[in-house]
Coordinates of C-alpha atoms in Angstrom, one line a residue:
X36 CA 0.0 0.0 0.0
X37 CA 1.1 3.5 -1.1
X38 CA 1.4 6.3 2.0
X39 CA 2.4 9.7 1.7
X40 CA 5.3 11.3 3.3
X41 CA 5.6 14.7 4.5
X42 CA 8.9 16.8 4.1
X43 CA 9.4 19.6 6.3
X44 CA 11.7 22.5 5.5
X45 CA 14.9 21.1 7.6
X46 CA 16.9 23.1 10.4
X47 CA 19.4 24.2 8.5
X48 CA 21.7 25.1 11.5
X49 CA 23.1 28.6 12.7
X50 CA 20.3 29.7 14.9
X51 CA 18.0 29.8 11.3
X52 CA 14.5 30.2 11.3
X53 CA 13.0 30.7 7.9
X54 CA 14.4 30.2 4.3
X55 CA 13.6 31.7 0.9
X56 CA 12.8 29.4 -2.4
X57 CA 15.2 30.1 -5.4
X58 CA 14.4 27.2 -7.2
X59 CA 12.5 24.0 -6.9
X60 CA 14.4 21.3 -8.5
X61 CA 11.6 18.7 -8.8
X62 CA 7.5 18.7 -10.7
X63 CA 4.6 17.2 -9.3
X64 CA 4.6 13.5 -10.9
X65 CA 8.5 13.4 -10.7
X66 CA 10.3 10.4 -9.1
X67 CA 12.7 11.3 -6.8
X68 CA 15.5 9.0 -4.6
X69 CA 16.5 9.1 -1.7
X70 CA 18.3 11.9 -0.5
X71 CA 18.0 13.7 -3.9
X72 CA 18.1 17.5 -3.6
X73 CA 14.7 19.0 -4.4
X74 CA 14.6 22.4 -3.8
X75 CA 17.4 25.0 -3.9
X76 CA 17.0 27.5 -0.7
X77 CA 18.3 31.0 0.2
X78 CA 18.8 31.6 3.8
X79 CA 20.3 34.5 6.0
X80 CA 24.0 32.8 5.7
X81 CA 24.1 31.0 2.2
X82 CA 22.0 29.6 -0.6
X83 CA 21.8 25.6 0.1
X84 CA 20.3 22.8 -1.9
X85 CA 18.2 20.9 0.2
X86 CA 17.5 17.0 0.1
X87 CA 14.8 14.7 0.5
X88 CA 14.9 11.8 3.1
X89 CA 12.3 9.3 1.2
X90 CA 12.4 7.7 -2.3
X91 CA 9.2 8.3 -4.6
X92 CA 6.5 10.0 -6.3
X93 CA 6.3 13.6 -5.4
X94 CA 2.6 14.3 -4.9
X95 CA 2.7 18.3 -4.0
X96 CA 5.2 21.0 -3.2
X97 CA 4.5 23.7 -0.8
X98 CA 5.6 27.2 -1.8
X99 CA 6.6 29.4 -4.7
X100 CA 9.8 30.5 -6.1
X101 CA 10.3 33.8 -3.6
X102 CA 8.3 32.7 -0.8
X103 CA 9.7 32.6 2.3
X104 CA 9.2 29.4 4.8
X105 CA 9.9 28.6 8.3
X106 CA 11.8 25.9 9.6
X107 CA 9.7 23.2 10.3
X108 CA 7.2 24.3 7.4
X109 CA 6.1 21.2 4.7
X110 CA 8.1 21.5 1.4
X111 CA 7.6 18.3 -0.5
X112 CA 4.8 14.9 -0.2
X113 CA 6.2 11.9 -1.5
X114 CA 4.3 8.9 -2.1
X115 CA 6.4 6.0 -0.9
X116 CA 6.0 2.0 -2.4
X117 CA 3.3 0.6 -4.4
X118 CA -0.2 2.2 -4.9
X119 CA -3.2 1.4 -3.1
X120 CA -5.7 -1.0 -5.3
X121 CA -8.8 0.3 -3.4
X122 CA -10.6 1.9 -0.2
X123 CA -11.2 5.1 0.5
X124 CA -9.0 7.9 0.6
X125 CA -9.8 9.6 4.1
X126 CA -6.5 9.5 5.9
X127 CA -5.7 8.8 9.9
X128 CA -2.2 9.1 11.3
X129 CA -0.9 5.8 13.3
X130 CA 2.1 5.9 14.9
X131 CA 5.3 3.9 13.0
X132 CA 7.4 2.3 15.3
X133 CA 9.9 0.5 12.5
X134 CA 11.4 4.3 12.2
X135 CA 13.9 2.6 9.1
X136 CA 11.1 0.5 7.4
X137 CA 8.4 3.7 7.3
X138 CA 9.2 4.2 3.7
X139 CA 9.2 0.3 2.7
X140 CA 12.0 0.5 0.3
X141 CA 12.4 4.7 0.0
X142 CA 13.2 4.9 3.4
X143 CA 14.4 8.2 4.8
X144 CA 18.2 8.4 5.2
X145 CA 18.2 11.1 8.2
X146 CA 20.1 13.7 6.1
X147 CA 18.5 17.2 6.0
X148 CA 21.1 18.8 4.2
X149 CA 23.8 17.7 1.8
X150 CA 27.4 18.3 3.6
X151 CA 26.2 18.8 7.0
X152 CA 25.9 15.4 8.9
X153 CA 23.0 14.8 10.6
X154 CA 21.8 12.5 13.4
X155 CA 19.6 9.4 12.7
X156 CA 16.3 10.3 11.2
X157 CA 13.2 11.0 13.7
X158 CA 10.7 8.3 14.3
X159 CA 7.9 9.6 11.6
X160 CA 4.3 8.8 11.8
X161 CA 3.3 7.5 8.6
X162 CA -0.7 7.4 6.3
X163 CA -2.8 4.7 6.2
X164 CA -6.5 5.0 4.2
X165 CA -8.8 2.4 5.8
X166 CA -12.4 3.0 5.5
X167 CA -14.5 4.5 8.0
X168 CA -17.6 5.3 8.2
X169 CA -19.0 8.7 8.0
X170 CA -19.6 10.8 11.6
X171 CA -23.6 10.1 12.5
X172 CA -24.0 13.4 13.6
X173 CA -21.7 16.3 13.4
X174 CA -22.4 20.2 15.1
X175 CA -23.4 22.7 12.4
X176 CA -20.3 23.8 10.7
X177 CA -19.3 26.7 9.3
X178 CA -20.8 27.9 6.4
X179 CA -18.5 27.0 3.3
X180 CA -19.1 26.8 -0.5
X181 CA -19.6 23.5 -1.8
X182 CA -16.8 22.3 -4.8
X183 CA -18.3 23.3 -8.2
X184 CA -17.3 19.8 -9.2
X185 CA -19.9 17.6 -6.6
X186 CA -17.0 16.9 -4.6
X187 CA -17.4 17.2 -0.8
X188 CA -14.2 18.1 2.0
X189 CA -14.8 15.4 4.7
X190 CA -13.8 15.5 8.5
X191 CA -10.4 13.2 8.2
X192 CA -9.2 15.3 5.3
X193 CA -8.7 18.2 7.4
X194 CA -5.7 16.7 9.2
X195 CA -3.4 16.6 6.4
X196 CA -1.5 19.6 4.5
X197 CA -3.4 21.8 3.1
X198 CA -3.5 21.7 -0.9
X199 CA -2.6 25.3 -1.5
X200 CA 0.5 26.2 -3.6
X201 CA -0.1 30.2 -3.8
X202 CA 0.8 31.8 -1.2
X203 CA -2.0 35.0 -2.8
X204 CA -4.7 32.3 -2.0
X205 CA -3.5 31.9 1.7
X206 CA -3.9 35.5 2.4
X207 CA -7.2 35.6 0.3
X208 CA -8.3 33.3 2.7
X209 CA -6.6 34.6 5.7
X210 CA -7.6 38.1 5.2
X211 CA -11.1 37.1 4.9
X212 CA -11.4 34.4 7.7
X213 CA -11.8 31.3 5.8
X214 CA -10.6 27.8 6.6
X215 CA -9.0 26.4 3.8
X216 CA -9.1 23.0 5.2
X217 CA -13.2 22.8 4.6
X218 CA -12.7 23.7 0.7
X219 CA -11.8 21.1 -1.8
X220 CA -10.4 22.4 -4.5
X221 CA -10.9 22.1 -7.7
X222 CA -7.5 22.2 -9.5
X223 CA -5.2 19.2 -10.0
X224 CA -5.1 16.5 -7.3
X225 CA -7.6 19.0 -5.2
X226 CA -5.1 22.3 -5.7
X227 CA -7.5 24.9 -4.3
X228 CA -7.2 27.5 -6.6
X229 CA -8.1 31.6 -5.6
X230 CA -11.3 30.9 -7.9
X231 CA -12.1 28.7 -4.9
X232 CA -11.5 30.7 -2.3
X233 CA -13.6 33.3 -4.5
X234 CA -16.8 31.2 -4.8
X235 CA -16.7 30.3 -1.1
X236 CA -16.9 34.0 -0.2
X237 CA -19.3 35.0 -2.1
X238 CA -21.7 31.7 -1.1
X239 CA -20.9 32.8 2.2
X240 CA -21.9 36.7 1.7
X241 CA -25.3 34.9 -0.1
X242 CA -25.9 33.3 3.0
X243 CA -25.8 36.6 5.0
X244 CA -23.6 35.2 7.0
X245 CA -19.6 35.4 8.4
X246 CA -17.6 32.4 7.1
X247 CA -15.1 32.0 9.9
X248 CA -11.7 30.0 10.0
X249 CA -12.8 28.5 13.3
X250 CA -15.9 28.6 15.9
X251 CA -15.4 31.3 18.1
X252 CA -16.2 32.9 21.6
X253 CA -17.0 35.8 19.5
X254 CA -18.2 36.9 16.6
X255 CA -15.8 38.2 14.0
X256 CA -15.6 42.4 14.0
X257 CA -15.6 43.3 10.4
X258 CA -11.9 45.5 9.6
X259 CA -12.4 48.8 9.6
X260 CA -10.8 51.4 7.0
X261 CA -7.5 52.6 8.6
X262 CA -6.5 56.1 8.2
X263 CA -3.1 56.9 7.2
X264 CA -1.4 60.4 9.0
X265 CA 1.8 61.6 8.9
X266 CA 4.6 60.9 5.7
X267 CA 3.0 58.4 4.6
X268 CA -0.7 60.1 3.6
X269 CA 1.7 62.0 1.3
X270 CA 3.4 59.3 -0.7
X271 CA 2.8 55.3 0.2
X272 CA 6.2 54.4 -1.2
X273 CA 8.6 51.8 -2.0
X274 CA 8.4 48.7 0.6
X275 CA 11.5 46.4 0.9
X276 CA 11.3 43.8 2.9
X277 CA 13.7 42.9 5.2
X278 CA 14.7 39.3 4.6
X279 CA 17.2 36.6 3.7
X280 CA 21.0 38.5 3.6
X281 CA 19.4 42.3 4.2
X282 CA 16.9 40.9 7.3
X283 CA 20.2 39.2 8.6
X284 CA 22.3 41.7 8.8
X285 CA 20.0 44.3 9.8
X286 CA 18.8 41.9 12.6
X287 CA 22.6 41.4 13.8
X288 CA 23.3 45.6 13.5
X289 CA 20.8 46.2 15.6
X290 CA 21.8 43.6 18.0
X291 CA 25.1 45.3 18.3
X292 CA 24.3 48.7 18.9
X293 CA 21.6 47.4 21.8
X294 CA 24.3 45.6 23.7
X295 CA 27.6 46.8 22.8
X296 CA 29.2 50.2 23.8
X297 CA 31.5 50.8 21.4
X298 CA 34.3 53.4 20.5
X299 CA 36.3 54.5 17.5
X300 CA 39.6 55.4 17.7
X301 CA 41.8 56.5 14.1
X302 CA 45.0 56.8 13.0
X303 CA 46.4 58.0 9.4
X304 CA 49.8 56.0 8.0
X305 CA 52.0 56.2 6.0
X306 CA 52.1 53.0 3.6
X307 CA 54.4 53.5 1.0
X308 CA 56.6 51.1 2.4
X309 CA 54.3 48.4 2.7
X310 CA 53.5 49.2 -1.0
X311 CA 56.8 48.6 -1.6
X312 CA 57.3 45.6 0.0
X313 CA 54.4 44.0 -1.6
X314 CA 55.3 44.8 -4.5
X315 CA 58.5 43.7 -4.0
X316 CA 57.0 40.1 -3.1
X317 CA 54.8 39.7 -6.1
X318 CA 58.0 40.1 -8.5
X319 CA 57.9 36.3 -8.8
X320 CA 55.5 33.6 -7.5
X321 CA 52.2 33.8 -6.1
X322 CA 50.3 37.5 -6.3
X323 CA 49.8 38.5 -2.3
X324 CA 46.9 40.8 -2.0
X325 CA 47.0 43.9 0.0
X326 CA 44.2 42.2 2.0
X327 CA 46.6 39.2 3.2
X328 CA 49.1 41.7 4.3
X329 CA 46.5 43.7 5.9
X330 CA 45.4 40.5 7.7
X331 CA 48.9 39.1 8.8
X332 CA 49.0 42.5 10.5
X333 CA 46.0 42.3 12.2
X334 CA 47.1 38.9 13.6
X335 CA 50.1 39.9 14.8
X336 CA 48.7 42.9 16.5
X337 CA 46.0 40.7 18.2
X338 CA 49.0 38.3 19.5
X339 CA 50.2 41.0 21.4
X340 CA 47.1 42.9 22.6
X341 CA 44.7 39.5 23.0
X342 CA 41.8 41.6 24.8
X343 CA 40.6 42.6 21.5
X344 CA 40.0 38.9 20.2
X345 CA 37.6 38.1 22.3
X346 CA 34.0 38.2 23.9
X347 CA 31.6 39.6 26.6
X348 CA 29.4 36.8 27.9
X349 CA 26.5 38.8 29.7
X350 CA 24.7 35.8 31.6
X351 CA 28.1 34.9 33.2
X352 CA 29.2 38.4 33.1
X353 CA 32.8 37.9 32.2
X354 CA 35.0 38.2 29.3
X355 CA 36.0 35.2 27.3
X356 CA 39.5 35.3 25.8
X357 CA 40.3 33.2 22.9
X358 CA 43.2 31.2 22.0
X359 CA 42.5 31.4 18.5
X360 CA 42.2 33.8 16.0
X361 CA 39.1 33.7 13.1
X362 CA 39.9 36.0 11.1
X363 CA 36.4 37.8 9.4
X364 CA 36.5 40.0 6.5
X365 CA 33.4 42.2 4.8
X366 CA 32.8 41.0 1.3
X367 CA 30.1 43.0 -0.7
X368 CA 28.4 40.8 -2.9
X369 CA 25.0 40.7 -5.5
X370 CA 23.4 39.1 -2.3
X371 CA 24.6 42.1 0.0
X372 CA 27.1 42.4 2.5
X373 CA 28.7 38.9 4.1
X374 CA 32.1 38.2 6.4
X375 CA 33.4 35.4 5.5
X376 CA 35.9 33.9 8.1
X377 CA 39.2 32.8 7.6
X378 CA 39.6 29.9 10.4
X379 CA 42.5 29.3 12.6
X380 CA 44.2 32.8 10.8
X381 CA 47.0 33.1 13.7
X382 CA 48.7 29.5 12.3
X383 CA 48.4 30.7 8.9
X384 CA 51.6 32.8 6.9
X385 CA 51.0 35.5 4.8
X386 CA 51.0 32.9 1.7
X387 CA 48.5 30.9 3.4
X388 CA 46.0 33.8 4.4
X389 CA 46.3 34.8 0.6
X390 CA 45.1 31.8 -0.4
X391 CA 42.5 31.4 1.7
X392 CA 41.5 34.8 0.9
X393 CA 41.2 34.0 -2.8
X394 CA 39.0 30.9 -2.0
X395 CA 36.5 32.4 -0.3
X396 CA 36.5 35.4 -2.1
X397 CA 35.2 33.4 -4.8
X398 CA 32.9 31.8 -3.2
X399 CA 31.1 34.5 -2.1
X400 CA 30.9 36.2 -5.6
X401 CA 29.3 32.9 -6.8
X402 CA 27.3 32.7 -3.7
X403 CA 28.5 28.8 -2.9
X404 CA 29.4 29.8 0.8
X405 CA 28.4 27.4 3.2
X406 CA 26.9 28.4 6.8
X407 CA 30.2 27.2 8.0
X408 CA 32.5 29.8 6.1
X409 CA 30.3 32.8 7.7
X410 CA 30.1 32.4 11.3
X411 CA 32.5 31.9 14.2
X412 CA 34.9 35.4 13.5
X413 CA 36.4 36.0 16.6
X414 CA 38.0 39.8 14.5
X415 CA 37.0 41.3 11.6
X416 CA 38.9 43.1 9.0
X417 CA 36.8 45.4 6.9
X418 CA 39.0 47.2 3.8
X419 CA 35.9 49.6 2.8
X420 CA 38.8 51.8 0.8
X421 CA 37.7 49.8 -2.2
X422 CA 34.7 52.0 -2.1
X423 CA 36.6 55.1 -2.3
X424 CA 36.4 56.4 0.9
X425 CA 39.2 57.8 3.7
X426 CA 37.4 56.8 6.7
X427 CA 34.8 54.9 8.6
X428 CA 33.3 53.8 12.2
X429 CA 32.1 50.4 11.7
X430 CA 29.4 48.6 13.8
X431 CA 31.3 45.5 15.8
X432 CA 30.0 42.2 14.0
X433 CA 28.2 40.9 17.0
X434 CA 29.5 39.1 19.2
X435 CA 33.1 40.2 18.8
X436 CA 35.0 42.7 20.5
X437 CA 36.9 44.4 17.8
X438 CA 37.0 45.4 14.2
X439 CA 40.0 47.2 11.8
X440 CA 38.9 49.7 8.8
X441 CA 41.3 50.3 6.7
X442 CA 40.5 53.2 3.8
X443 CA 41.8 53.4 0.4
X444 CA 45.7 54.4 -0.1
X445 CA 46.0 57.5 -2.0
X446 CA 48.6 60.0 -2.9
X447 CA 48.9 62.8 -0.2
X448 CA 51.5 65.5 1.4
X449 CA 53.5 64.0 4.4
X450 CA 56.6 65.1 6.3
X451 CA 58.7 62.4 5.7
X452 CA 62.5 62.9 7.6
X453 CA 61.8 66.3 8.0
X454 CA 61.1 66.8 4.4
X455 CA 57.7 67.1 2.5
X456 CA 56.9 64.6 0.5
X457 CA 54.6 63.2 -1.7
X458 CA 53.6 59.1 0.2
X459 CA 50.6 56.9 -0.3
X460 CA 49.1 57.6 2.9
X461 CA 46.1 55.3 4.7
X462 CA 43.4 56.1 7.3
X463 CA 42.6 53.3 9.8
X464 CA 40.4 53.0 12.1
X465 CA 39.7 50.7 15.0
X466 CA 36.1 50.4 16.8
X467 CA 35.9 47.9 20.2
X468 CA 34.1 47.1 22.7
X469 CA 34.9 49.2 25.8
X470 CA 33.8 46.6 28.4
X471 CA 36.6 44.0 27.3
X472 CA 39.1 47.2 27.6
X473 CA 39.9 50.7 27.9
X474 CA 41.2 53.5 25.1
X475 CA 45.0 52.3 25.9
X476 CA 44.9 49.4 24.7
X477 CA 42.7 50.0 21.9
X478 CA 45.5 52.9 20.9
X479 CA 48.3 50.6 21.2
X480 CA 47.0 47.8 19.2
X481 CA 46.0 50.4 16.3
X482 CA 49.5 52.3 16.6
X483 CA 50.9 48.7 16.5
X484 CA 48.9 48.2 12.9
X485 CA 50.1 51.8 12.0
X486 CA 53.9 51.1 12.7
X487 CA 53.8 47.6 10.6
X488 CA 51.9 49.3 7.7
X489 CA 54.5 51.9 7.8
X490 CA 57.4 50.0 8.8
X491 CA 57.0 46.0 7.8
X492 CA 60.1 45.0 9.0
X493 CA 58.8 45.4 12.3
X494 CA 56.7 42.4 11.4
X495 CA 60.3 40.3 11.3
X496 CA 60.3 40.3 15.1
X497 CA 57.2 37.9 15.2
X498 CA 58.0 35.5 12.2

């Protein structure tokens, strides 16, 4: 006998609660195997494929291209093993204590997400469709359009998934208090379709009467017209929503300004030498970005002022110091803003942070980063000179304590050995966390970035 599986968007990890649909990778009617990926999703820390558990027939999918679900949402049905040869098709839910043997040959492999190992699959409760017997009596329900096609929604129905696709029909329905679960619809396989929805209402307003999603205590107060004051009578505007990579960061932003009291401290340097040097270096073998050197600065600097890689933890109320250094460094992609990190960047040589750099890098602009490669910065490095701009005072990337701006390198007058001179000069800037220390040692790690940026054999006493 045939039964249906549900899928449920999986937790993708991270602390994530919802996910956008890019791109469903499988049709109604399509066979699928097991752990096949079906749908492609977007969430706040990459864009993931996402794979089914159970071999078969998909039956429905839940969601457009652009919708946004939440964890735990349904994305997929799949019919699992042969089909039924008769009975009725009212469904009850019975518990399924083989766990492995639920899917009969398509069992679910526990795997919710390609590359990220999961533990055994759940025990799932699985479909059976014996017959039973219609309910004797039943209290009046609410009043509902019958299906244009004769067919009727019975009691048992309305504890599976509802067979709604649009997510304009849900809010049709929502906005207007029906129950979708006491329409049948009337499209494929019982799609309820907004014409539906439509016909239900207007039977409903026929009737002279409320159609209501559920009986209630009270009756239902029609909306009334809302009254716009202020900016917005004038013009309505352009809405954005804030979701996916822009919700994300704004989310964790706003986090940092509530908790953290920062400061900004600045220094302008002299980098000719350090222009020098690289170039220097990139006469033969690998290029090494200005970024690498930037970043085997920071780490050097963090080795000897180690209050600025680390953390306040306010339920304990103390300061976490960390042994390690993750380096994170602001990337602007198509997708937005994202900081990758660089893991373990203290063990890593200037050759070795290059290379890292250029990985990632990459990854980012073809948005393949995993959750993995954008969280757990203990520092974060942001050169936001490729913009064109001198200067900045950068919001902390929550939870850390520290973060190094580092403007663009232009051409200016400097006194250099009591002569003026023309030297590519550098602005930099350093915002912290005043609860893990105080202005002196903020200034001393930035002066300690200045001095290797100006002088990088300075850097020669830590190699």
């Amino acid at each position: 006998m045939a039964q249906v599986l549900e899928f449920k968007l999986p937790d993708l990890g991270e602390g994530l609660t919802e996910a956008e649909i890019v791109r469903w990778l499988v049709e109604v009617g399509d066979v699928v195997a097991v752990d096949q990926p079906v749908v492609e999703v977007e969430t706040a820390k990459a864009m993931v494929e996402v794979p089914c558990p159970y071999g078969g027939v998909v039956t429905a999918r839940f969601g457009e291209e652009g919708m946004e679900l939440p964890v735990g949402a349904p994305l997929i049905t799949v019919a699992v093993g042969a089909p039924a040869s008769g009975g009725s098709m009212e469904a009850v839910e019975v518990p399924d204590t083989q766990g492995a043997k639920a899917a009969a040959s398509g069992q679910g492999s526990g795997n919710v997400l390609v590359g990220y190992g999961t533990s055994e699959a759940p025990a799932r409760r699985r479909r059976v469709r014996p017959d039973r017997p219609a309910p004797t009596s039943a209290p009046p329900a609410p009043a509902v359009a019958e299906p244009r096609d004769g067919r009727s929604r019975t009691a048992e129905q309305a504890d599976g998934p509802v067979a709604v696709i649009s997510p304009l029909v849900r809010r049709l329905a929502r906005e207007n208090g029906l129950d979708l679960r006491e329409l049948t619809g009337s499209g494929p396989q019982g799609l309820i379709l907004r014409a539906d929805v439509e016909y239900a209402l207007r039977a409903a307003a026929a009737q002279g009467r409320t159609t209501t999603a559920a009986p209630a205590p009270h009756p239902r107060v029609a909306a009334q017209p809302t009254v716009t004051t202020g900016p917005a009578a004038v013009s309505a505007g352009t809405r954005v929503p804030l979701k996916g990579v822009r919700g994300a960061v704004a989310d964790k932003l706003s986090r940092s300004r509530r908790e953290i009291p920062d400061a900004t401290c600045w220094v302008d340097a002299d980098a000719t030498e350090l222009m020098r040097a690289r170039t220097a270096m990139n006469a033969t073998g690998t290029k090494i970005s200005l970024l690498a050197l930037l970043a085997r600065i920071c780490t050097a600097a963090l080795a000897r002022f180690p209050e600025l890689n680390s953390f306040v933890d306010q339920e304990a109320r103390e300061i976490v110091r960390l042994d390690h250094v993750h380096l994170g460094f602001a990337a602007q992609t198509e997708r937005g803003l994202v900081v990758p990190v660089v893991r373990d960047a203290h063990a890593r040589d200037t050759e070795g942070l290059n290379a890292e750099f250029a990985r990632l890098t990459e990854s980012a602009r073809t948005g393949s980063l995993t959750p993995g490669d954008l969280t757990g910065g203990t520092f974060t490095l942001n050169n936001y000179g490729v913009f064109g701009v001198d200067g900045s005072t950068p919001i902390i990337n929550h939870p850390e304590a520290a973060m190094l701006g580092v403007g663009r390198i232009i051409p200016k007058p400097w006194v250099h050995e009591g002569e003026l001179a023309v030297r590519q000069v550098v602005q930099l800037s350093l915002t912290f966390d005043h609860r893990v220390c105080d202005g002196g040692t903020a200034g001393g790690f930035l002066r300690h970035v200045a001095d290797c940026v100006e002088q990088p054999a300075v850097l020669l006493r830590t190699l």
